[in-house]
GROMACS .gro file of C-alpha atoms in nm:
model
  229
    1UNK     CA    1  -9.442  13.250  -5.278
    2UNK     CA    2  -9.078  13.323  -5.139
    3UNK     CA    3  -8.839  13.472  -5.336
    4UNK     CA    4  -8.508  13.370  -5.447
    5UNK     CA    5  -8.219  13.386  -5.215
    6UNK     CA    6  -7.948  13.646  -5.346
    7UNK     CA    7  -7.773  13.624  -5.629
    8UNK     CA    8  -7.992  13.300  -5.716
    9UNK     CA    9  -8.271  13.255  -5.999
   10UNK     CA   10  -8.581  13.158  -5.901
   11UNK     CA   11  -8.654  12.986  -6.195
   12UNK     CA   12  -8.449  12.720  -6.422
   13UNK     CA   13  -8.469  12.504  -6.715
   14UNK     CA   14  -8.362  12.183  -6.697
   15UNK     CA   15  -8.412  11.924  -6.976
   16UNK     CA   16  -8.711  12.088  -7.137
   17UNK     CA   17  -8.938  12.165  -6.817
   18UNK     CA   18  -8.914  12.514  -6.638
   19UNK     CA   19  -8.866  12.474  -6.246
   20UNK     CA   20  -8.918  12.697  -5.958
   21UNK     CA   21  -8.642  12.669  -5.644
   22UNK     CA   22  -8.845  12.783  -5.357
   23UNK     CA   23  -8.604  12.851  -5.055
   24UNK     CA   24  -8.809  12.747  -4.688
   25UNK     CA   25  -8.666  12.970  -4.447
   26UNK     CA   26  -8.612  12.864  -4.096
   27UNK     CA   27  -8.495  12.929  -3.737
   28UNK     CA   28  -8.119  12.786  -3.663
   29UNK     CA   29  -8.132  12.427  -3.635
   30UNK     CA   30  -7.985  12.322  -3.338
   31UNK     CA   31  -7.903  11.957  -3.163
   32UNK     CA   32  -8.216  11.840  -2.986
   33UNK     CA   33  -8.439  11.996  -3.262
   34UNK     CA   34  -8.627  11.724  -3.398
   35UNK     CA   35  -8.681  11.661  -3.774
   36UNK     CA   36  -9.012  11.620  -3.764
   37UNK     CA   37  -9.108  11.927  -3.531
   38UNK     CA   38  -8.902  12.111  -3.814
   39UNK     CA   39  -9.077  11.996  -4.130
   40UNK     CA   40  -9.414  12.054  -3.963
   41UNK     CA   41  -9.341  12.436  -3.874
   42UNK     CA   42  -9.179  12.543  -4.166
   43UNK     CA   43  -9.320  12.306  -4.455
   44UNK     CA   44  -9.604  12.109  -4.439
   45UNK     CA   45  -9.817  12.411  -4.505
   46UNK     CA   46  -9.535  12.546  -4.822
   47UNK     CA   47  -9.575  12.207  -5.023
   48UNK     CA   48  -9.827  12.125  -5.286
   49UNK     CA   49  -9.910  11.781  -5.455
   50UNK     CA   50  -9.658  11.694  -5.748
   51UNK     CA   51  -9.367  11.924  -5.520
   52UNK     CA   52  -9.048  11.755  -5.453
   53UNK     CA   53  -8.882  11.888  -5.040
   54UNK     CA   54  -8.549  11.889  -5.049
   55UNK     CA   55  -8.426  11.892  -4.712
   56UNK     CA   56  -8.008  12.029  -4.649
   57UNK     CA   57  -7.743  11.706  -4.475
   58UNK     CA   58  -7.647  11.941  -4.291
   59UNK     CA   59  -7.925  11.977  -4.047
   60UNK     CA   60  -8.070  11.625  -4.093
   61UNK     CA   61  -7.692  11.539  -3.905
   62UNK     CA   62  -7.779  11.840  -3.679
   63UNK     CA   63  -8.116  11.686  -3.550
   64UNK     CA   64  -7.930  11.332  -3.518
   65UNK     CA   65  -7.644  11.483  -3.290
   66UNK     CA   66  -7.358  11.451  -3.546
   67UNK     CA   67  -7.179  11.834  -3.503
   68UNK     CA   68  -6.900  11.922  -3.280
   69UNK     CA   69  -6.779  12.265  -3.178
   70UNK     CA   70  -6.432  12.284  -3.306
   71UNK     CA   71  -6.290  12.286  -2.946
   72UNK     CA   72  -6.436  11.967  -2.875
   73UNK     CA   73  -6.169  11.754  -3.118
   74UNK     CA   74  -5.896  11.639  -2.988
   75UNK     CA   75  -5.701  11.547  -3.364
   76UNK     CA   76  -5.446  11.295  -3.399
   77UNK     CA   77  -5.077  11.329  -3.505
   78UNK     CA   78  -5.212  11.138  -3.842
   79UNK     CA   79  -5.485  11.369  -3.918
   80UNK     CA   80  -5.242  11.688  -3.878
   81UNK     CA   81  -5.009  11.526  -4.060
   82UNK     CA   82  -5.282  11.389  -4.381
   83UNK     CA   83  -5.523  11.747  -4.352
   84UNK     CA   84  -5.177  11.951  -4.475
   85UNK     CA   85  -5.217  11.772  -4.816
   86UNK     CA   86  -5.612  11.814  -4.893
   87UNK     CA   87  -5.657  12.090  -5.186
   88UNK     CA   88  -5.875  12.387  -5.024
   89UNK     CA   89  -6.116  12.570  -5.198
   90UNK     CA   90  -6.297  12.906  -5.173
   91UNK     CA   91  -6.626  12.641  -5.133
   92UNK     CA   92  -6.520  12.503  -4.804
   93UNK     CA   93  -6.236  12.334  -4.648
   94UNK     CA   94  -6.341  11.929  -4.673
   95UNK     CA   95  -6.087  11.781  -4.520
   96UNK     CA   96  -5.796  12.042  -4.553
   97UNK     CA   97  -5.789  12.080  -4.165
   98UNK     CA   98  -5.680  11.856  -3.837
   99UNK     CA   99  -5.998  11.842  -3.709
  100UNK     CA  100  -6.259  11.713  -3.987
  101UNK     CA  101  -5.973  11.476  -4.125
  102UNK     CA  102  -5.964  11.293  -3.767
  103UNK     CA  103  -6.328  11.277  -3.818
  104UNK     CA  104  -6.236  11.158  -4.180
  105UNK     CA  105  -6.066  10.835  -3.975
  106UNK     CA  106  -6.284  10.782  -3.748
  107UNK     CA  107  -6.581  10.801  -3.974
  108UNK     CA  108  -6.408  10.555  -4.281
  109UNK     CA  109  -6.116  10.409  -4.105
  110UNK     CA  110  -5.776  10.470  -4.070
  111UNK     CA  111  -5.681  10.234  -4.356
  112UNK     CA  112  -5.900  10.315  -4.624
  113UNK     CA  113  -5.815  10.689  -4.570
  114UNK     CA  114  -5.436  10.611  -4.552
  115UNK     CA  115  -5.519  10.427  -4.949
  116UNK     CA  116  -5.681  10.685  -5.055
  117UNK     CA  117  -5.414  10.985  -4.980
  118UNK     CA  118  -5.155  10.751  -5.116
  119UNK     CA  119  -5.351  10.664  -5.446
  120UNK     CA  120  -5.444  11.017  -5.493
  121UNK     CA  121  -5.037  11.146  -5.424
  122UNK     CA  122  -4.962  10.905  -5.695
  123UNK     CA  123  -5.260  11.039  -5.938
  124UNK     CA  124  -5.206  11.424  -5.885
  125UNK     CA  125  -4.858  11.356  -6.049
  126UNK     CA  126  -5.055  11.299  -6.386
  127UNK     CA  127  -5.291  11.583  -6.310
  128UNK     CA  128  -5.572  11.351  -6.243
  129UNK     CA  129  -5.803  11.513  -5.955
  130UNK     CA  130  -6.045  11.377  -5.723
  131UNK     CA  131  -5.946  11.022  -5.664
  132UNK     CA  132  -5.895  11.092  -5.278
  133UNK     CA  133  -6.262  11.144  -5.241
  134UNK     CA  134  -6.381  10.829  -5.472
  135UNK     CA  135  -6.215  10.639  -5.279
  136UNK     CA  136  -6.289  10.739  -4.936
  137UNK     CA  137  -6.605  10.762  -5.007
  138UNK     CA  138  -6.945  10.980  -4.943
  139UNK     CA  139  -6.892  10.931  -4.542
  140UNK     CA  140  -6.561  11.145  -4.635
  141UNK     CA  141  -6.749  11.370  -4.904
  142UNK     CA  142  -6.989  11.428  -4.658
  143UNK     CA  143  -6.791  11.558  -4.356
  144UNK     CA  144  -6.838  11.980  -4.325
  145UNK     CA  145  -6.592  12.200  -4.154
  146UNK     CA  146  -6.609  12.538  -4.053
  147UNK     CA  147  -6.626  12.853  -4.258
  148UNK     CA  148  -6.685  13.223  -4.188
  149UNK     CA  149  -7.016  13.232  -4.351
  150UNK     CA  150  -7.211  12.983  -4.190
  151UNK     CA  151  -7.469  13.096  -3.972
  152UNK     CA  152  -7.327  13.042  -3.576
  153UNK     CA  153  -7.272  12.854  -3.377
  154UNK     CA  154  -7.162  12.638  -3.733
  155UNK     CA  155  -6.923  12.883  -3.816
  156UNK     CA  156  -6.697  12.732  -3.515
  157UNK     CA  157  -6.810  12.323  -3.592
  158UNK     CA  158  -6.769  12.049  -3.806
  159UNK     CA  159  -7.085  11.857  -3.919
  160UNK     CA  160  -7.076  11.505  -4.029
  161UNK     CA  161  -7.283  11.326  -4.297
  162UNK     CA  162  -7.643  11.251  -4.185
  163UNK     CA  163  -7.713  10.866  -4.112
  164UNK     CA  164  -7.990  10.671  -4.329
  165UNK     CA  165  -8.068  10.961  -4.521
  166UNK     CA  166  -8.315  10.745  -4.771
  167UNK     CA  167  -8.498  10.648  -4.439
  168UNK     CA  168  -8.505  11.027  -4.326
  169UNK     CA  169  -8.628  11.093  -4.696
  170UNK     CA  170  -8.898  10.836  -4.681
  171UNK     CA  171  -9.008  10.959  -4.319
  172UNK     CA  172  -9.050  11.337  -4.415
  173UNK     CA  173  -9.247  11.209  -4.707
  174UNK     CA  174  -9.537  11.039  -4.465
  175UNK     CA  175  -9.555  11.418  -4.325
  176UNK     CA  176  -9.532  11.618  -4.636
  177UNK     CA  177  -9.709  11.399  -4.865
  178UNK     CA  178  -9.461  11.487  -5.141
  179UNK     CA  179  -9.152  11.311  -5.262
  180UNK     CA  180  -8.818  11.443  -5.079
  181UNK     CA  181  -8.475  11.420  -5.092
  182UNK     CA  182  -8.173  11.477  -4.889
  183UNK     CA  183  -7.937  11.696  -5.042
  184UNK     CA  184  -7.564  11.776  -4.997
  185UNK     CA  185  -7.513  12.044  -5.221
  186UNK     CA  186  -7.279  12.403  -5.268
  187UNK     CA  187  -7.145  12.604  -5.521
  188UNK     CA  188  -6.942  12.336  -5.721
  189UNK     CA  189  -7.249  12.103  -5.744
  190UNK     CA  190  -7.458  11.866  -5.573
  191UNK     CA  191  -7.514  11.473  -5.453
  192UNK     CA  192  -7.818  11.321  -5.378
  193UNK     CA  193  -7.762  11.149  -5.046
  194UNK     CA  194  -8.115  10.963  -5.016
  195UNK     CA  195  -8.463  11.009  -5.223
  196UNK     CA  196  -8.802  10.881  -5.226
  197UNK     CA  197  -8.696  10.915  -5.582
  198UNK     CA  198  -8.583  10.710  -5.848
  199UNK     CA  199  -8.251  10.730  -6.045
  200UNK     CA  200  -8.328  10.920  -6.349
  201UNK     CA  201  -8.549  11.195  -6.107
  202UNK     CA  202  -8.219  11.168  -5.876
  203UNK     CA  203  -7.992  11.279  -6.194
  204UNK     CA  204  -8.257  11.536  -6.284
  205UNK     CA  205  -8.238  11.695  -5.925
  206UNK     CA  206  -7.895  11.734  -5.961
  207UNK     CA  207  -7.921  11.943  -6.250
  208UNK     CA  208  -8.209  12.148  -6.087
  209UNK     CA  209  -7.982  12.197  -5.797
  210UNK     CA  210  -7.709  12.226  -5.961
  211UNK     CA  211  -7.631  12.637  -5.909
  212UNK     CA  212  -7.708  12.626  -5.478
  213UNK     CA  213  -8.038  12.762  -5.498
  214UNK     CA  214  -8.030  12.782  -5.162
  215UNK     CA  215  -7.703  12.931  -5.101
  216UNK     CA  216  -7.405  12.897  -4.911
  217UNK     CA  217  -7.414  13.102  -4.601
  218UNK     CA  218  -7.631  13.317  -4.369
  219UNK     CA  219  -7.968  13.251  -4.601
  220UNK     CA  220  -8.109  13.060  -4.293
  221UNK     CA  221  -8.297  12.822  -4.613
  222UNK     CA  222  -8.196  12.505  -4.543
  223UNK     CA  223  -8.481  12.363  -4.706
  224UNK     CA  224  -8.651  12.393  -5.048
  225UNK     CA  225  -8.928  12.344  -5.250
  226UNK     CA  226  -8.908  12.169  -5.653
  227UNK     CA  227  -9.188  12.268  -5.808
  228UNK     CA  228  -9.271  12.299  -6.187
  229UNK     CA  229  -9.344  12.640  -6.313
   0.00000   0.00000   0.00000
């Protein structure tokens, strides 16, 4: 069985039931890998029956062609203008920069993101957080930008939010045989962006992944396993 990635417990309890995390380590995912060549090298064999797969956006957008190098985007005046106001966090920069807001527009539209920045300038006077992304939406939520401890050539890209994910989940599951989910999680929580699952399991996941068990940097796990202990 792997071990935990660093700084990460194996093992958590989550509404009564024990739970192992088991990180799936791969290669680097790169465009023109294909999702399925992926989940047959590095986890058909790792899964057994009652497991859930839990399978990282990030490279599900990989595989589907849906990163840019960072000296690909050309950003507009607007999305300079918008990024300077986006709170940025020691988890990643969201939308705080040029170049994944003009993905931001192009993504949700140049209206709905214009509503959102001006509801959420009006809420942030009241110290009410959050609203920006709510209303944007998870296309917006979704959109990754670059940080030093992603594993290159990431660490120079921005990835956008995998398309159909609840068709991607219900594809890996004819392979793995197990119920999977598509996960867009760090180390201020978690969203379940499609399942083979229903709601309550969804709600449960979140709480099992609720710490990053598979970390937020050069772990090379972009994959894991749910299993009960």
């Amino acid at each position: 069985m792997s071990s935990a990635n660093e700084g990460k417990a194996l093992q958590v309890h989550v509404d009564g039931t024990d739970f192992l995390r088991i990180p799936v380590r791969t290669r680097v995912i790169m465009p023109g890998d294909t999702l399925e060549e992926v989940i047959r090298t590095y986890a058909v064999d790792e899964v057994q029956p009652g497991d859930l797969l839990f399978v990282t956006e990030k490279i599900v957008a990989i595989m589907q062609g849906r990163s840019y190098m960072m000296s690909e985007i050309k950003p507009r005046k607007l999305a300079t203008f918008l990024s300077r106001y986006v709170t940025k966090t020691s988890y990643g920069i969201g939308l705080g920069i040029p170049e994944t807001m003009e993905f931001a527009l192009r993504e949700v539209g140049t209206l709905r993101i214009l509503f959102a920045a001006a509801v959420s300038a009006v809420t942030k006077l009241f110290g009410r957080r959050g609203d920006f992304y709510r209303i944007a939406g998870e296309k917006a939520r979704a959109i990754d930008g670059p940080t030093p401890g992603t594993i290159p050539p990431y660490n120079e890209a921005v990835v956008l939010g995998p398309e159909r994910p609840r068709e991607v989940a219900f594809d890996v599951k004819k392979i793995v045989g197990c119920d999977v989910a598509v996960v867009d999680i760090n180390d201020i929580g978690g969203n379940i962006l499609g399942s083979t699952l229903d709601k309550t399991a969804e709600r449960q996941l979140v709480k099992i992944l609720s710490d990053n068990p598979l970390g937020q940097g050069h772990q090379s796990t972009p994959m894991g396993i749910i299993r009960k202990a």
